[in-house]
Amino acid sequence: SLNAVPRASAATTLYSSHLTIMPEVYYSELNLVNPNNADVVATLAPYTKDGAAMVAPFNVTIPANRVVTLRDSQLGLPAGSTTDGWLKVTCPSPILGALTFGDPDGDLYMSTLRLQSTGATDIYFPQVANGNVGGVDFFTGFSVMNPNNAWVDFTIEILGSDGTLYGSLNRTLRPYEKYARLLQTMESIGASLPAQSSGYIHITATQPVCAFELFGDTSLNFLSAVPNQ
């Protein structure tokens, strides 16, 4: 599901900090909406998680008041190869967008994330579900992406619902690099994090970054994408 998006939030630059393909497991599908009364040409620039161009930037025409849908290889993702990265979309006129991702075969699990127009230096995700709680094996994943052409330092903190700090990690991102982890695989703190079904994540950065959170259960009965606040 995706909340309604006000037309006023359309922008000339949009980011998706999630762009992933895993053959037979995971697809990515982009919707770009043109709310203008004239055709527009958007430029898509997909990057790998290491910050390298996945393919050369390419143009997509979006007819007036229409939506264009692109999936997997149409987004520059390599067919038949597991790849993780992110996407930058630019357009002379303001547009809107969202990325849907999930099960490419049975639609058992999927979620949708609205594209971001700006990054932030102080970010919260108001939910954490990680480990075995009540017989359900939860996971929470997240990514932090540096859209800048300069290095960025960031800190991520994992907290309980009562404000207890369970762990923190400092990292540096190269220009256009993305850091993505499941909480339990975070270096130095992942193995020591307690099981929790509520809490929050706090991220601070020296320059604006784009981020998102994803949580579900390990059997993939559900999947939820959470935009940053």
PDB file of C-alpha atoms in Angstrom:
ATOM      1  CA  SER A   1       0.000   0.000   0.000  1.00  0.00           C
ATOM      2  CA  LEU A   2       1.009   3.596  -0.519  1.00  0.00           C
ATOM      3  CA  ASN A   3      -0.430   6.751   1.001  1.00  0.00           C
ATOM      4  CA  ALA A   4      -2.005   9.326  -1.283  1.00  0.00           C
ATOM      5  CA  VAL A   5       0.583  11.800  -2.577  1.00  0.00           C
ATOM      6  CA  PRO A   6      -0.294  15.502  -2.966  1.00  0.00           C
ATOM      7  CA  ARG A   7       0.314  16.935  -6.407  1.00  0.00           C
ATOM      8  CA  ALA A   8       2.272  19.773  -4.809  1.00  0.00           C
ATOM      9  CA  SER A   9       4.978  17.281  -3.814  1.00  0.00           C
ATOM     10  CA  ALA A  10       5.898  16.608  -7.456  1.00  0.00           C
ATOM     11  CA  ALA A  11       9.578  17.397  -8.048  1.00  0.00           C
ATOM     12  CA  THR A  12      12.155  17.682 -10.819  1.00  0.00           C
ATOM     13  CA  THR A  13      14.567  15.303  -9.032  1.00  0.00           C
ATOM     14  CA  LEU A  14      13.475  12.033  -7.433  1.00  0.00           C
ATOM     15  CA  TYR A  15      15.413   9.244  -5.718  1.00  0.00           C
ATOM     16  CA  SER A  16      14.704   5.603  -4.997  1.00  0.00           C
ATOM     17  CA  SER A  17      17.222   4.256  -2.481  1.00  0.00           C
ATOM     18  CA  HIS A  18      16.002   0.743  -3.337  1.00  0.00           C
ATOM     19  CA  LEU A  19      16.478  -0.855  -6.766  1.00  0.00           C
ATOM     20  CA  THR A  20      16.952  -4.606  -6.545  1.00  0.00           C
ATOM     21  CA  ILE A  21      16.545  -7.749  -8.607  1.00  0.00           C
ATOM     22  CA  MET A  22      16.924 -11.370  -7.484  1.00  0.00           C
ATOM     23  CA  PRO A  23      15.877 -13.853 -10.182  1.00  0.00           C
ATOM     24  CA  GLU A  24      12.700 -15.745  -9.180  1.00  0.00           C
ATOM     25  CA  VAL A  25      12.725 -14.040  -5.758  1.00  0.00           C
ATOM     26  CA  TYR A  26      12.535 -10.255  -6.125  1.00  0.00           C
ATOM     27  CA  TYR A  27      11.583  -7.731  -8.782  1.00  0.00           C
ATOM     28  CA  SER A  28      11.545  -3.915  -8.958  1.00  0.00           C
ATOM     29  CA  GLU A  29       8.863  -1.949 -10.826  1.00  0.00           C
ATOM     30  CA  LEU A  30       8.798   1.831 -11.194  1.00  0.00           C
ATOM     31  CA  ASN A  31       5.742   4.025 -11.739  1.00  0.00           C
ATOM     32  CA  LEU A  32       6.384   7.572 -12.949  1.00  0.00           C
ATOM     33  CA  VAL A  33       3.401   9.931 -13.003  1.00  0.00           C
ATOM     34  CA  ASN A  34       3.254  13.082 -15.128  1.00  0.00           C
ATOM     35  CA  PRO A  35       0.666  15.466 -13.577  1.00  0.00           C
ATOM     36  CA  ASN A  36       1.334  18.089 -16.257  1.00  0.00           C
ATOM     37  CA  ASN A  37      -0.790  18.894 -19.305  1.00  0.00           C
ATOM     38  CA  ALA A  38       2.121  18.324 -21.681  1.00  0.00           C
ATOM     39  CA  ASP A  39       4.435  15.380 -22.371  1.00  0.00           C
ATOM     40  CA  VAL A  40       7.701  15.342 -20.416  1.00  0.00           C
ATOM     41  CA  VAL A  41      11.005  13.506 -20.843  1.00  0.00           C
ATOM     42  CA  ALA A  42      12.527  12.077 -17.647  1.00  0.00           C
ATOM     43  CA  THR A  43      16.140  10.916 -17.386  1.00  0.00           C
ATOM     44  CA  LEU A  44      16.799   7.747 -15.369  1.00  0.00           C
ATOM     45  CA  ALA A  45      20.232   7.091 -13.898  1.00  0.00           C
ATOM     46  CA  PRO A  46      20.550   3.729 -12.079  1.00  0.00           C
ATOM     47  CA  TYR A  47      23.574   3.144  -9.834  1.00  0.00           C
ATOM     48  CA  THR A  48      25.014   0.064  -8.149  1.00  0.00           C
ATOM     49  CA  LYS A  49      25.294   0.035  -4.366  1.00  0.00           C
ATOM     50  CA  ASP A  50      29.003   0.870  -4.768  1.00  0.00           C
ATOM     51  CA  GLY A  51      28.134   4.099  -6.573  1.00  0.00           C
ATOM     52  CA  ALA A  52      29.039   3.071 -10.120  1.00  0.00           C
ATOM     53  CA  ALA A  53      26.699   3.708 -13.021  1.00  0.00           C
ATOM     54  CA  MET A  54      24.683   0.542 -13.676  1.00  0.00           C
ATOM     55  CA  VAL A  55      24.049   1.657 -17.255  1.00  0.00           C
ATOM     56  CA  ALA A  56      24.320   5.007 -19.002  1.00  0.00           C
ATOM     57  CA  PRO A  57      21.492   7.447 -18.135  1.00  0.00           C
ATOM     58  CA  PHE A  58      18.543   7.047 -20.490  1.00  0.00           C
ATOM     59  CA  ASN A  59      15.395   9.010 -21.312  1.00  0.00           C
ATOM     60  CA  VAL A  60      11.759   8.007 -20.891  1.00  0.00           C
ATOM     61  CA  THR A  61       8.826   9.986 -22.294  1.00  0.00           C
ATOM     62  CA  ILE A  62       5.813  10.303 -19.999  1.00  0.00           C
ATOM     63  CA  PRO A  63       2.655  11.463 -21.818  1.00  0.00           C
ATOM     64  CA  ALA A  64       0.589  14.275 -20.327  1.00  0.00           C
ATOM     65  CA  ASN A  65      -1.453  13.214 -17.285  1.00  0.00           C
ATOM     66  CA  ARG A  66      -0.325   9.600 -17.669  1.00  0.00           C
ATOM     67  CA  VAL A  67       1.780   7.032 -15.886  1.00  0.00           C
ATOM     68  CA  VAL A  68       4.702   5.038 -17.293  1.00  0.00           C
ATOM     69  CA  THR A  69       5.622   1.676 -15.733  1.00  0.00           C
ATOM     70  CA  LEU A  70       9.107   0.161 -16.075  1.00  0.00           C
ATOM     71  CA  ARG A  71      10.277  -3.147 -14.616  1.00  0.00           C
ATOM     72  CA  ASP A  72      13.637  -4.840 -13.997  1.00  0.00           C
ATOM     73  CA  SER A  73      15.721  -4.721 -17.213  1.00  0.00           C
ATOM     74  CA  GLN A  74      13.752  -1.671 -18.383  1.00  0.00           C
ATOM     75  CA  LEU A  75      15.301   0.100 -15.392  1.00  0.00           C
ATOM     76  CA  GLY A  76      18.829  -0.986 -16.266  1.00  0.00           C
ATOM     77  CA  LEU A  77      18.872  -3.990 -13.923  1.00  0.00           C
ATOM     78  CA  PRO A  78      20.746  -6.926 -15.501  1.00  0.00           C
ATOM     79  CA  ALA A  79      18.529  -9.863 -16.442  1.00  0.00           C
ATOM     80  CA  GLY A  80      19.301 -13.098 -14.598  1.00  0.00           C
ATOM     81  CA  SER A  81      21.740 -11.544 -12.126  1.00  0.00           C
ATOM     82  CA  THR A  82      21.225 -10.515  -8.502  1.00  0.00           C
ATOM     83  CA  THR A  83      21.865  -6.774  -8.272  1.00  0.00           C
ATOM     84  CA  ASP A  84      21.267  -4.111  -5.633  1.00  0.00           C
ATOM     85  CA  GLY A  85      21.443  -0.378  -6.233  1.00  0.00           C
ATOM     86  CA  TRP A  86      19.487   2.855  -6.367  1.00  0.00           C
ATOM     87  CA  LEU A  87      17.916   5.208  -8.888  1.00  0.00           C
ATOM     88  CA  LYS A  88      17.975   8.931  -9.659  1.00  0.00           C
ATOM     89  CA  VAL A  89      15.237  10.433 -11.847  1.00  0.00           C
ATOM     90  CA  THR A  90      15.435  13.970 -13.214  1.00  0.00           C
ATOM     91  CA  CYS A  91      12.894  15.842 -15.320  1.00  0.00           C
ATOM     92  CA  PRO A  92      12.505  19.481 -16.473  1.00  0.00           C
ATOM     93  CA  SER A  93       8.930  19.474 -15.127  1.00  0.00           C
ATOM     94  CA  PRO A  94       7.832  18.180 -11.690  1.00  0.00           C
ATOM     95  CA  ILE A  95       6.735  14.535 -11.631  1.00  0.00           C
ATOM     96  CA  LEU A  96       5.823  11.881  -9.045  1.00  0.00           C
ATOM     97  CA  GLY A  97       6.970   8.302  -8.630  1.00  0.00           C
ATOM     98  CA  ALA A  98       6.917   5.110  -6.588  1.00  0.00           C
ATOM     99  CA  LEU A  99       8.790   1.806  -6.668  1.00  0.00           C
ATOM    100  CA  THR A 100       7.021  -1.529  -6.062  1.00  0.00           C
ATOM    101  CA  PHE A 101       9.095  -4.605  -5.249  1.00  0.00           C
ATOM    102  CA  GLY A 102       8.451  -8.189  -4.222  1.00  0.00           C
ATOM    103  CA  ASP A 103       7.664 -11.713  -5.419  1.00  0.00           C
ATOM    104  CA  PRO A 104       7.868 -11.916  -9.252  1.00  0.00           C
ATOM    105  CA  ASP A 105       5.904 -15.164  -9.505  1.00  0.00           C
ATOM    106  CA  GLY A 106       3.056 -15.573  -7.011  1.00  0.00           C
ATOM    107  CA  ASP A 107       2.774 -12.028  -5.630  1.00  0.00           C
ATOM    108  CA  LEU A 108       3.020 -13.531  -2.137  1.00  0.00           C
ATOM    109  CA  TYR A 109       4.988 -10.571  -0.767  1.00  0.00           C
ATOM    110  CA  MET A 110       5.381  -7.048  -2.073  1.00  0.00           C
ATOM    111  CA  SER A 111       5.502  -3.459  -0.944  1.00  0.00           C
ATOM    112  CA  THR A 112       5.691   0.024  -2.440  1.00  0.00           C
ATOM    113  CA  LEU A 113       7.923   2.963  -1.604  1.00  0.00           C
ATOM    114  CA  ARG A 114       7.320   6.550  -2.683  1.00  0.00           C
ATOM    115  CA  LEU A 115      10.284   8.197  -4.405  1.00  0.00           C
ATOM    116  CA  GLN A 116      12.019  10.934  -2.410  1.00  0.00           C
ATOM    117  CA  SER A 117      12.755  14.417  -3.718  1.00  0.00           C
ATOM    118  CA  THR A 118      15.323  15.366  -1.070  1.00  0.00           C
ATOM    119  CA  GLY A 119      17.603  13.794   1.483  1.00  0.00           C
ATOM    120  CA  ALA A 120      17.877  14.643   5.180  1.00  0.00           C
ATOM    121  CA  THR A 121      20.522  14.805   7.905  1.00  0.00           C
ATOM    122  CA  ASP A 122      18.298  13.743  10.842  1.00  0.00           C
ATOM    123  CA  ILE A 123      16.096  10.712  10.123  1.00  0.00           C
ATOM    124  CA  TYR A 124      13.750   8.492  12.143  1.00  0.00           C
ATOM    125  CA  PHE A 125      12.030   5.202  11.380  1.00  0.00           C
ATOM    126  CA  PRO A 126       9.316   4.684  14.040  1.00  0.00           C
ATOM    127  CA  GLN A 127       9.262   0.879  13.957  1.00  0.00           C
ATOM    128  CA  VAL A 128      11.684  -1.992  14.503  1.00  0.00           C
ATOM    129  CA  ALA A 129      10.775  -5.693  14.289  1.00  0.00           C
ATOM    130  CA  ASN A 130      13.755  -7.985  14.639  1.00  0.00           C
ATOM    131  CA  GLY A 131      14.318 -11.521  15.925  1.00  0.00           C
ATOM    132  CA  ASN A 132      11.836 -14.072  17.260  1.00  0.00           C
ATOM    133  CA  VAL A 133       8.917 -12.407  19.044  1.00  0.00           C
ATOM    134  CA  GLY A 134       5.766 -14.358  19.891  1.00  0.00           C
ATOM    135  CA  GLY A 135       6.818 -17.219  17.630  1.00  0.00           C
ATOM    136  CA  VAL A 136       7.303 -14.972  14.589  1.00  0.00           C
ATOM    137  CA  ASP A 137      10.783 -14.496  13.121  1.00  0.00           C
ATOM    138  CA  PHE A 138      10.956 -10.820  12.165  1.00  0.00           C
ATOM    139  CA  PHE A 139      13.608  -9.006  10.184  1.00  0.00           C
ATOM    140  CA  THR A 140      14.253  -5.331   9.575  1.00  0.00           C
ATOM    141  CA  GLY A 141      16.458  -4.083   6.787  1.00  0.00           C
ATOM    142  CA  PHE A 142      17.440  -0.558   5.881  1.00  0.00           C
ATOM    143  CA  SER A 143      19.538   1.377   3.414  1.00  0.00           C
ATOM    144  CA  VAL A 144      21.312   4.719   3.573  1.00  0.00           C
ATOM    145  CA  MET A 145      22.287   6.222   0.211  1.00  0.00           C
ATOM    146  CA  ASN A 146      24.604   9.154  -0.453  1.00  0.00           C
ATOM    147  CA  PRO A 147      23.283  11.179  -3.423  1.00  0.00           C
ATOM    148  CA  ASN A 148      26.069  13.764  -3.059  1.00  0.00           C
ATOM    149  CA  ASN A 149      29.343  14.057  -4.948  1.00  0.00           C
ATOM    150  CA  ALA A 150      31.208  14.287  -1.612  1.00  0.00           C
ATOM    151  CA  TRP A 151      31.900  11.813   1.201  1.00  0.00           C
ATOM    152  CA  VAL A 152      29.300  11.577   3.996  1.00  0.00           C
ATOM    153  CA  ASP A 153      29.606  10.292   7.561  1.00  0.00           C
ATOM    154  CA  PHE A 154      26.497   8.842   9.198  1.00  0.00           C
ATOM    155  CA  THR A 155      25.505   7.240  12.500  1.00  0.00           C
ATOM    156  CA  ILE A 156      22.674   4.762  12.959  1.00  0.00           C
ATOM    157  CA  GLU A 157      21.159   3.970  16.368  1.00  0.00           C
ATOM    158  CA  ILE A 158      18.789   1.093  17.206  1.00  0.00           C
ATOM    159  CA  LEU A 159      16.545   1.858  20.160  1.00  0.00           C
ATOM    160  CA  GLY A 160      13.800   0.130  22.142  1.00  0.00           C
ATOM    161  CA  SER A 161      10.328   1.564  22.629  1.00  0.00           C
ATOM    162  CA  ASP A 162      11.433   2.893  26.036  1.00  0.00           C
ATOM    163  CA  GLY A 163      14.382   4.741  24.492  1.00  0.00           C
ATOM    164  CA  THR A 164      17.041   2.192  25.484  1.00  0.00           C
ATOM    165  CA  LEU A 165      19.967   2.300  23.075  1.00  0.00           C
ATOM    166  CA  TYR A 166      20.609  -1.271  21.890  1.00  0.00           C
ATOM    167  CA  GLY A 167      23.448  -0.458  19.528  1.00  0.00           C
ATOM    168  CA  SER A 168      24.971   2.176  17.262  1.00  0.00           C
ATOM    169  CA  LEU A 169      27.242   2.163  14.242  1.00  0.00           C
ATOM    170  CA  ASN A 170      29.279   4.846  12.448  1.00  0.00           C
ATOM    171  CA  ARG A 171      29.995   4.599   8.732  1.00  0.00           C
ATOM    172  CA  THR A 172      31.370   6.706   5.887  1.00  0.00           C
ATOM    173  CA  LEU A 173      29.846   6.648   2.414  1.00  0.00           C
ATOM    174  CA  ARG A 174      31.681   7.489  -0.786  1.00  0.00           C
ATOM    175  CA  PRO A 175      29.890   9.694  -3.338  1.00  0.00           C
ATOM    176  CA  TYR A 176      26.813   7.805  -4.644  1.00  0.00           C
ATOM    177  CA  GLU A 177      27.487   4.786  -2.409  1.00  0.00           C
ATOM    178  CA  LYS A 178      24.656   2.932  -0.650  1.00  0.00           C
ATOM    179  CA  TYR A 179      24.887   1.032   2.644  1.00  0.00           C
ATOM    180  CA  ALA A 180      22.215  -1.683   3.045  1.00  0.00           C
ATOM    181  CA  ARG A 181      21.962  -4.280   5.808  1.00  0.00           C
ATOM    182  CA  LEU A 182      19.594  -6.424   7.827  1.00  0.00           C
ATOM    183  CA  LEU A 183      19.892  -5.350  11.453  1.00  0.00           C
ATOM    184  CA  GLN A 184      21.252  -8.735  12.502  1.00  0.00           C
ATOM    185  CA  THR A 185      24.064  -8.493   9.931  1.00  0.00           C
ATOM    186  CA  MET A 186      25.302  -5.051  10.967  1.00  0.00           C
ATOM    187  CA  GLU A 187      28.993  -5.248  11.709  1.00  0.00           C
ATOM    188  CA  SER A 188      29.996  -5.134  15.406  1.00  0.00           C
ATOM    189  CA  ILE A 189      26.430  -4.839  16.809  1.00  0.00           C
ATOM    190  CA  GLY A 190      24.090  -7.060  14.767  1.00  0.00           C
ATOM    191  CA  ALA A 191      24.656 -10.275  16.705  1.00  0.00           C
ATOM    192  CA  SER A 192      24.079  -8.601  20.075  1.00  0.00           C
ATOM    193  CA  LEU A 193      20.777  -6.869  19.255  1.00  0.00           C
ATOM    194  CA  PRO A 194      17.834  -8.212  21.307  1.00  0.00           C
ATOM    195  CA  ALA A 195      14.625  -9.516  19.769  1.00  0.00           C
ATOM    196  CA  GLN A 196      12.099  -6.683  19.571  1.00  0.00           C
ATOM    197  CA  SER A 197       8.722  -6.000  17.984  1.00  0.00           C
ATOM    198  CA  SER A 198       8.713  -2.273  18.586  1.00  0.00           C
ATOM    199  CA  GLY A 199      11.220   0.530  18.886  1.00  0.00           C
ATOM    200  CA  TYR A 200      12.779   2.931  16.445  1.00  0.00           C
ATOM    201  CA  ILE A 201      15.850   3.745  14.353  1.00  0.00           C
ATOM    202  CA  HIS A 202      17.627   7.113  14.352  1.00  0.00           C
ATOM    203  CA  ILE A 203      20.084   8.144  11.632  1.00  0.00           C
ATOM    204  CA  THR A 204      22.152  11.329  11.548  1.00  0.00           C
ATOM    205  CA  ALA A 205      24.470  12.355   8.710  1.00  0.00           C
ATOM    206  CA  THR A 206      26.917  15.140   7.912  1.00  0.00           C
ATOM    207  CA  GLN A 207      25.142  15.810   4.592  1.00  0.00           C
ATOM    208  CA  PRO A 208      21.630  14.934   3.376  1.00  0.00           C
ATOM    209  CA  VAL A 209      21.174  11.220   2.659  1.00  0.00           C
ATOM    210  CA  CYS A 210      18.252   9.155   1.358  1.00  0.00           C
ATOM    211  CA  ALA A 211      17.101   6.201   3.430  1.00  0.00           C
ATOM    212  CA  PHE A 212      14.326   3.669   3.782  1.00  0.00           C
ATOM    213  CA  GLU A 213      13.403   0.736   6.021  1.00  0.00           C
ATOM    214  CA  LEU A 214      11.905  -2.638   5.169  1.00  0.00           C
ATOM    215  CA  PHE A 215      10.521  -5.146   7.651  1.00  0.00           C
ATOM    216  CA  GLY A 216       8.703  -8.454   7.452  1.00  0.00           C
ATOM    217  CA  ASP A 217       8.913 -12.059   8.600  1.00  0.00           C
ATOM    218  CA  THR A 218      11.514 -14.529   7.408  1.00  0.00           C
ATOM    219  CA  SER A 219       8.816 -16.693   5.776  1.00  0.00           C
ATOM    220  CA  LEU A 220       7.880 -13.609   3.719  1.00  0.00           C
ATOM    221  CA  ASN A 221       4.214 -13.732   4.640  1.00  0.00           C
ATOM    222  CA  PHE A 222       4.317  -9.944   4.741  1.00  0.00           C
ATOM    223  CA  LEU A 223       6.634  -7.124   3.730  1.00  0.00           C
ATOM    224  CA  SER A 224       6.383  -3.423   4.589  1.00  0.00           C
ATOM    225  CA  ALA A 225       8.409  -0.505   3.236  1.00  0.00           C
ATOM    226  CA  VAL A 226       8.718   2.469   5.576  1.00  0.00           C
ATOM    227  CA  PRO A 227       9.727   5.944   4.340  1.00  0.00           C
ATOM    228  CA  ASN A 228      11.903   8.010   6.645  1.00  0.00           C
ATOM    229  CA  GLN A 229      10.518  10.853   8.749  1.00  0.00           C
TER     230      GLN A 229
END
